């Protein structure tokens, strides 16, 4: 593999290589090296200052190593110039002695996948459905907080003026090796969704990081800003990231499918789903990690607020799409694109595997529109609410031995500290809504 990559780098006039990694909050980082150092990087890794990355190590423990994953090579098609092209490799983060760094999100997901394998499953298959808004920029390069178009769900040009943007994004992703499935205008004006096919969990997370990078860069090229913020506009659809999951058996079959089971779902599927439902509240801090996330999780916009499942109902926390056989899957509808995907999948997988280990019985499906039920009616059905804000979600996360163990002590502590700081900053801020309501009244 090393010989092949060095050959490709030479033939394709690669000049620089970006070594990519992700911090605890999900931000993509990189260390760039000249291609002349690529062979050394592959063999020995590249040292960097870990204390400069939020949540990695203290100032007294600075040295860390990036070890490239040779299966992740790709080239930045949009960055070539007279100095040559830029390529990239995702990396695992190691301690100086070569052991995995406990705060590396990629490594955390690898560790949880090994727990899955101990139960006899071969793959955790993922299909992300990330949504984003594309906004025009003003003369100062700031996003104009109004719709670029008047389009709606599945609309066409000229109503959908973001069609060229989506098309170029899809073309760029295809060149990078993505197996594209569909792209379309979403419910909100200037809102878009682009889907790529199922991958194993680690590849899906790497692909999502590349996807976000491509979307933002192509949008900038078109004089726009793309945002994955969960709720950028009051009263309009938020940006979700429906996360489709399935487990594969050792012989490559879908462990969730049973042609003779109720809804053609296997006992494993029901147990996995029960584990997620029983841990929905502590998982939410990881799948919806920002203050703004909870402005999307409100009634009336197809984003779930209540912990239930259904074979069809889009108001539920988990939906079972109609596909069966190898396509049998669960769609977790609460997840949003601010989540660190490596950590989110680690939490989801840990919860589902607990359900399998304990053979947990799943609650009955719900076919009623949950938004039309009163709280008492929902509670009579055994349906609980998701947390209302990041403060409550973090409390639930902190109290869960299962989910904190899945992430590890280091990442748990860093995440809680970061979210507490975010909440404290938010609490002391005075917002325009408060001024408009209270200033004249009092």
XYZ file of C-alpha atoms in Angstrom:
442
model
C 0.000 0.000 0.000
C 2.824 2.422 0.859
C 4.504 1.835 -2.513
C 1.216 2.357 -4.324
C 0.476 5.657 -2.563
C 3.980 7.002 -3.177
C 3.599 6.109 -6.850
C 0.196 7.850 -7.092
C 1.569 10.954 -5.357
C 4.388 11.185 -7.899
C 2.243 10.492 -10.974
C -0.440 12.997 -9.926
C 1.998 15.821 -9.155
C 1.101 15.937 -5.451
C 3.117 18.626 -3.666
C 1.553 18.710 -0.188
C -0.235 16.116 1.932
C -2.653 17.009 4.689
C -2.756 14.632 7.639
C -6.318 14.875 8.935
C -7.696 14.196 12.399
C -10.730 15.249 14.430
C -10.930 16.881 17.861
C -13.415 16.010 20.593
C -15.970 18.580 19.403
C -15.901 17.152 15.869
C -13.804 19.829 14.175
C -11.565 18.564 11.382
C -7.886 19.471 11.919
C -4.766 18.904 9.863
C -0.992 18.984 9.802
C 0.371 19.647 6.297
C 3.635 18.108 5.112
C 5.528 18.379 1.802
C 5.237 15.245 -0.290
C 8.969 14.630 0.252
C 8.096 13.721 3.857
C 5.253 11.356 2.916
C 7.279 8.133 3.069
C 8.651 9.030 6.497
C 5.134 9.946 7.697
C 3.759 6.598 6.543
C 6.510 4.654 8.271
C 6.993 6.605 11.490
C 4.061 8.992 11.758
C 4.347 12.734 12.310
C 4.743 14.349 15.721
C 2.629 17.401 16.594
C 1.822 19.581 19.581
C -1.249 17.978 21.150
C -1.608 20.738 23.759
C -2.647 23.151 20.997
C -5.767 21.060 20.218
C -8.773 21.572 22.477
C -9.296 18.529 24.672
C -6.186 16.611 23.710
C -3.393 16.890 26.310
C -2.041 19.352 28.842
C 0.811 21.742 28.112
C 3.180 19.426 30.017
C 2.315 16.468 27.742
C 2.578 18.078 24.336
C 4.015 15.455 21.997
C 1.570 13.285 20.042
C 1.839 11.298 16.830
C -0.354 11.197 13.713
C -0.299 7.761 12.104
C -1.792 7.831 8.561
C -4.492 5.328 7.620
C -3.391 4.348 4.117
C -6.890 3.258 3.129
C -8.107 6.882 3.243
C -5.999 8.584 0.534
C -7.801 11.225 -1.522
C -6.911 14.381 -3.468
C -8.293 17.899 -3.121
C -9.400 18.468 -6.716
C -10.361 22.090 -6.042
C -6.941 23.136 -4.666
C -4.489 22.408 -7.486
C -2.351 25.303 -8.763
C 1.063 25.921 -10.284
C 2.693 24.490 -7.141
C 1.007 21.115 -7.609
C -1.900 19.313 -6.046
C -2.854 18.682 -2.420
C -3.779 15.226 -1.137
C -4.878 13.976 2.275
C -4.897 10.987 4.597
C -6.981 10.476 7.716
C -4.851 9.643 10.726
C -5.142 7.863 14.021
C -3.762 9.819 16.971
C -1.170 8.040 19.091
C 0.814 8.716 22.229
C 4.587 9.075 21.789
C 5.048 5.385 22.671
C 2.748 4.325 19.820
C -0.274 3.405 21.947
C -3.682 4.782 20.896
C -4.540 8.177 22.387
C -7.676 7.718 24.497
C -9.146 11.040 23.336
C -8.966 10.311 19.596
C -12.576 10.107 18.308
C -11.520 7.739 15.524
C -9.851 5.482 18.074
C -12.903 5.606 20.337
C -15.098 4.354 17.504
C -12.574 1.606 16.697
C -12.703 0.458 20.332
C -16.511 0.270 20.323
C -16.494 -1.618 17.026
C -14.275 -4.239 18.676
C -16.952 -4.676 21.354
C -19.421 -5.279 18.525
C -17.154 -7.913 16.998
C -16.972 -9.753 20.334
C -20.716 -10.366 19.984
C -20.216 -11.935 16.563
C -21.116 -9.040 14.259
C -18.842 -8.094 11.382
C -19.914 -4.532 10.507
C -21.887 -1.558 11.757
C -23.303 -0.092 8.546
C -24.212 3.594 8.395
C -26.073 5.906 6.060
C -25.945 9.591 7.000
C -28.453 12.104 5.580
C -26.884 15.515 6.344
C -28.824 18.715 5.602
C -27.474 22.236 5.187
C -28.540 25.747 4.222
C -26.723 27.690 1.477
C -26.766 31.455 2.096
C -25.549 34.359 -0.034
C -22.768 36.549 1.303
C -22.909 40.336 1.600
C -20.160 42.713 0.449
C -18.287 42.080 3.693
C -18.331 38.322 3.235
C -20.965 37.782 5.936
C -23.969 35.459 5.370
C -27.248 37.171 4.529
C -29.794 35.685 6.905
C -32.565 35.316 4.373
C -33.521 32.628 1.883
C -31.565 32.308 -1.339
C -34.592 30.803 -3.080
C -38.283 30.089 -2.574
C -37.940 26.381 -3.136
C -39.373 23.546 -1.089
C -39.089 19.795 -0.879
C -37.778 18.306 -4.191
C -38.329 21.572 -6.138
C -36.525 22.268 -9.427
C -34.804 25.322 -10.904
C -35.428 28.204 -11.364
C -37.178 28.130 -7.975
C -34.246 26.127 -6.646
C -31.301 28.420 -7.385
C -28.969 26.138 -5.419
C -29.233 23.382 -8.024
C -25.889 24.232 -9.655
C -24.261 24.294 -6.239
C -25.620 20.837 -5.386
C -24.615 19.479 -8.775
C -21.023 20.674 -8.425
C -20.826 19.263 -4.905
C -22.032 15.883 -6.167
C -19.543 15.943 -9.055
C -16.678 16.765 -6.704
C -17.671 14.026 -4.266
C -17.929 11.529 -7.120
C -14.386 12.389 -8.187
C -13.291 11.694 -4.617
C -14.774 8.207 -4.829
C -18.121 8.769 -3.098
C -20.921 6.459 -4.229
C -23.656 9.076 -4.472
C -27.281 8.108 -3.923
C -29.428 11.260 -4.227
C -29.455 15.038 -3.873
C -32.456 17.326 -3.583
C -33.871 20.559 -2.249
C -35.107 20.135 1.299
C -38.209 21.534 3.037
C -36.675 24.897 3.930
C -35.949 27.623 1.386
C -32.223 27.401 0.520
C -31.993 24.055 2.330
C -30.394 21.020 0.719
C -29.703 17.337 1.331
C -27.124 15.146 -0.397
C -26.935 11.438 0.443
C -24.221 8.886 -0.228
C -24.524 5.132 0.074
C -24.068 2.992 3.175
C -20.538 2.401 4.448
C -19.016 0.773 7.478
C -19.035 3.092 10.483
C -15.423 4.284 10.338
C -15.511 5.005 6.610
C -18.892 6.728 6.973
C -17.508 9.137 9.582
C -14.416 9.898 7.497
C -16.656 10.477 4.479
C -18.887 12.823 6.461
C -15.896 14.965 7.427
C -14.818 15.167 3.777
C -18.417 15.889 2.740
C -18.667 18.899 5.064
C -15.329 20.198 3.810
C -16.388 19.876 0.158
C -19.789 21.503 0.769
C -18.274 24.523 2.503
C -15.512 24.979 -0.074
C -17.790 24.671 -3.112
C -20.327 27.018 -1.502
C -17.563 29.568 -0.922
C -16.563 29.244 -4.569
C -20.165 30.143 -5.516
C -20.157 33.194 -3.240
C -22.213 31.488 -0.534
C -21.823 30.130 2.946
C -23.032 26.625 3.722
C -24.117 26.029 7.306
C -24.939 22.798 9.101
C -26.259 24.738 12.119
C -29.286 22.786 13.432
C -31.721 25.729 13.541
C -30.464 28.829 11.726
C -33.960 30.298 11.233
C -36.887 30.659 13.611
C -40.049 29.037 12.301
C -38.312 27.144 9.499
C -37.107 23.577 9.128
C -33.886 22.759 10.946
C -30.869 20.870 9.667
C -30.955 17.254 10.736
C -28.685 14.328 9.994
C -30.904 11.263 10.004
C -28.618 8.349 10.795
C -29.488 4.956 9.322
C -27.904 1.989 11.101
C -27.757 -1.775 10.675
C -25.621 -4.637 11.948
C -24.089 -7.294 9.721
C -23.535 -10.893 10.801
C -20.221 -12.719 10.427
C -21.443 -14.219 7.139
C -22.404 -10.831 5.709
C -26.165 -10.956 6.284
C -28.252 -8.132 7.729
C -28.790 -9.022 11.389
C -31.920 -6.843 11.584
C -33.859 -8.759 8.910
C -36.115 -11.711 9.641
C -38.734 -12.502 6.944
C -40.877 -14.303 9.529
C -40.605 -11.653 12.269
C -43.117 -8.931 13.086
C -42.501 -6.103 10.598
C -39.884 -8.530 9.193
C -37.518 -7.473 11.981
C -35.328 -9.933 13.873
C -35.105 -10.314 17.671
C -31.640 -8.707 17.379
C -33.224 -5.656 15.740
C -35.764 -5.226 18.529
C -33.110 -5.680 21.228
C -30.757 -3.207 19.566
C -33.583 -0.699 19.210
C -34.603 -1.207 22.845
C -31.057 -0.453 23.974
C -31.063 2.824 22.056
C -34.523 3.805 23.320
C -33.572 3.049 26.925
C -30.472 5.230 26.594
C -31.980 7.935 24.391
C -31.656 10.742 26.930
C -27.916 10.306 27.740
C -27.115 9.706 24.055
C -28.710 13.031 23.112
C -25.867 15.127 24.535
C -23.581 13.466 21.988
C -25.951 13.343 19.004
C -27.194 16.918 19.612
C -24.247 18.653 21.260
C -24.974 22.383 20.889
C -27.314 24.883 22.508
C -28.871 25.495 19.101
C -29.550 21.755 18.653
C -32.510 21.929 21.023
C -34.251 24.650 19.024
C -34.647 22.015 16.312
C -36.011 19.325 18.670
C -39.427 20.955 19.046
C -42.912 19.876 17.888
C -44.075 20.608 14.360
C -40.943 20.264 12.202
C -40.541 16.459 11.854
C -37.622 16.498 14.298
C -38.481 14.109 17.153
C -38.978 15.304 20.714
C -40.310 12.028 22.111
C -38.683 8.625 22.514
C -40.694 6.133 20.486
C -40.391 4.091 17.306
C -42.555 3.357 14.319
C -42.455 1.470 11.023
C -43.639 4.638 9.261
C -44.401 7.550 11.615
C -41.981 10.467 11.071
C -42.740 12.062 14.447
C -40.909 9.266 16.272
C -37.325 9.059 17.525
C -36.670 5.918 15.461
C -38.321 5.056 12.153
C -38.009 1.784 10.251
C -37.805 2.566 6.507
C -39.690 0.216 4.178
C -36.642 -1.513 2.649
C -36.081 -5.097 3.761
C -33.480 -7.782 3.172
C -29.987 -6.286 3.118
C -31.583 -2.814 3.241
C -33.277 -3.354 6.635
C -32.266 -0.516 8.920
C -33.233 1.872 11.682
C -33.358 5.611 11.027
C -32.454 7.694 14.084
C -34.143 11.000 13.368
C -32.901 13.146 16.248
C -29.221 13.361 15.237
C -28.018 16.689 13.835
C -24.902 17.558 11.814
C -23.106 19.353 14.672
C -22.507 15.931 16.239
C -19.026 14.465 16.257
C -20.006 11.434 14.157
C -17.307 9.157 15.598
C -18.575 9.788 19.129
C -22.250 9.723 18.165
C -21.912 6.302 16.544
C -19.883 5.061 19.530
C -22.717 6.065 21.879
C -25.444 4.646 19.624
C -23.578 1.372 19.150
C -22.840 0.955 22.865
C -26.519 1.474 23.690
C -27.694 -0.955 21.019
C -25.215 -3.640 22.049
C -26.354 -3.348 25.664
C -29.867 -4.105 24.464
C -28.592 -7.223 22.681
C -26.523 -8.417 25.646
C -29.480 -8.035 28.018
C -32.048 -9.237 25.455
C -34.034 -6.106 26.304
C -37.694 -6.089 25.338
C -38.639 -3.197 23.069
C -41.650 -0.947 23.634
C -44.566 -1.199 21.207
C -44.500 0.907 18.006
C -46.488 4.120 17.753
C -48.584 4.982 14.700
C -50.255 8.109 16.107
C -48.809 11.564 15.414
C -47.055 12.161 18.737
C -47.245 15.923 18.302
C -51.048 15.678 18.640
C -50.950 13.803 21.961
C -50.877 15.495 25.348
C -47.995 14.811 27.706
C -50.307 12.658 29.875
C -51.356 10.623 26.827
C -47.718 10.105 25.854
C -46.724 9.068 29.352
C -49.581 6.558 29.448
C -47.950 4.970 26.374
C -44.591 4.899 28.156
C -43.148 7.595 25.900
C -40.632 9.965 27.498
C -39.293 13.291 26.236
C -35.827 13.962 24.922
C -33.925 16.560 26.996
C -35.088 20.152 26.436
C -31.612 21.714 26.408
C -27.922 20.868 26.402
C -27.652 21.418 30.175
C -30.187 18.687 30.943
C -28.745 16.441 28.229
C -25.248 16.667 29.729
C -26.644 15.795 33.171
C -28.174 12.644 31.679
C -24.922 11.842 29.861
C -22.802 12.323 32.984
C -25.049 9.936 34.955
C -24.802 7.131 32.372
C -22.019 4.639 33.104
C -22.693 2.946 29.775
C -22.289 5.994 27.531
C -19.434 7.608 29.472
C -17.559 4.283 29.380
C -18.151 4.056 25.624
C -16.443 7.435 25.192
C -13.807 6.942 27.899
C -12.919 9.056 30.910
C -10.726 11.552 29.051
C -13.271 12.402 26.360
C -16.143 12.405 28.850
C -14.403 14.968 31.051
C -13.342 17.158 28.121
C -16.826 17.077 26.600
C -18.583 17.922 29.874
C -16.171 20.780 30.578
C -16.684 22.225 27.086
C -20.481 22.012 27.272
C -20.590 23.532 30.754
C -18.517 26.458 29.486
C -20.832 26.833 26.471
C -23.900 26.841 28.725
C -22.391 29.403 31.111
C -21.519 31.694 28.187
C -25.064 31.362 26.847
C -26.680 32.082 30.233
C -24.969 35.435 30.710
C -25.710 36.652 27.161
C -28.639 39.062 26.726
C -30.547 38.223 23.544
C -32.601 40.374 21.177
C -35.785 38.511 22.150
C -35.367 39.612 25.772
C -34.886 43.234 24.774
C -37.884 43.238 22.451
C -40.176 41.714 25.085
C -38.988 43.253 28.339
C -37.323 46.605 27.676
C -40.486 48.621 27.089
C -42.714 46.498 29.285
C -40.606 47.080 32.359
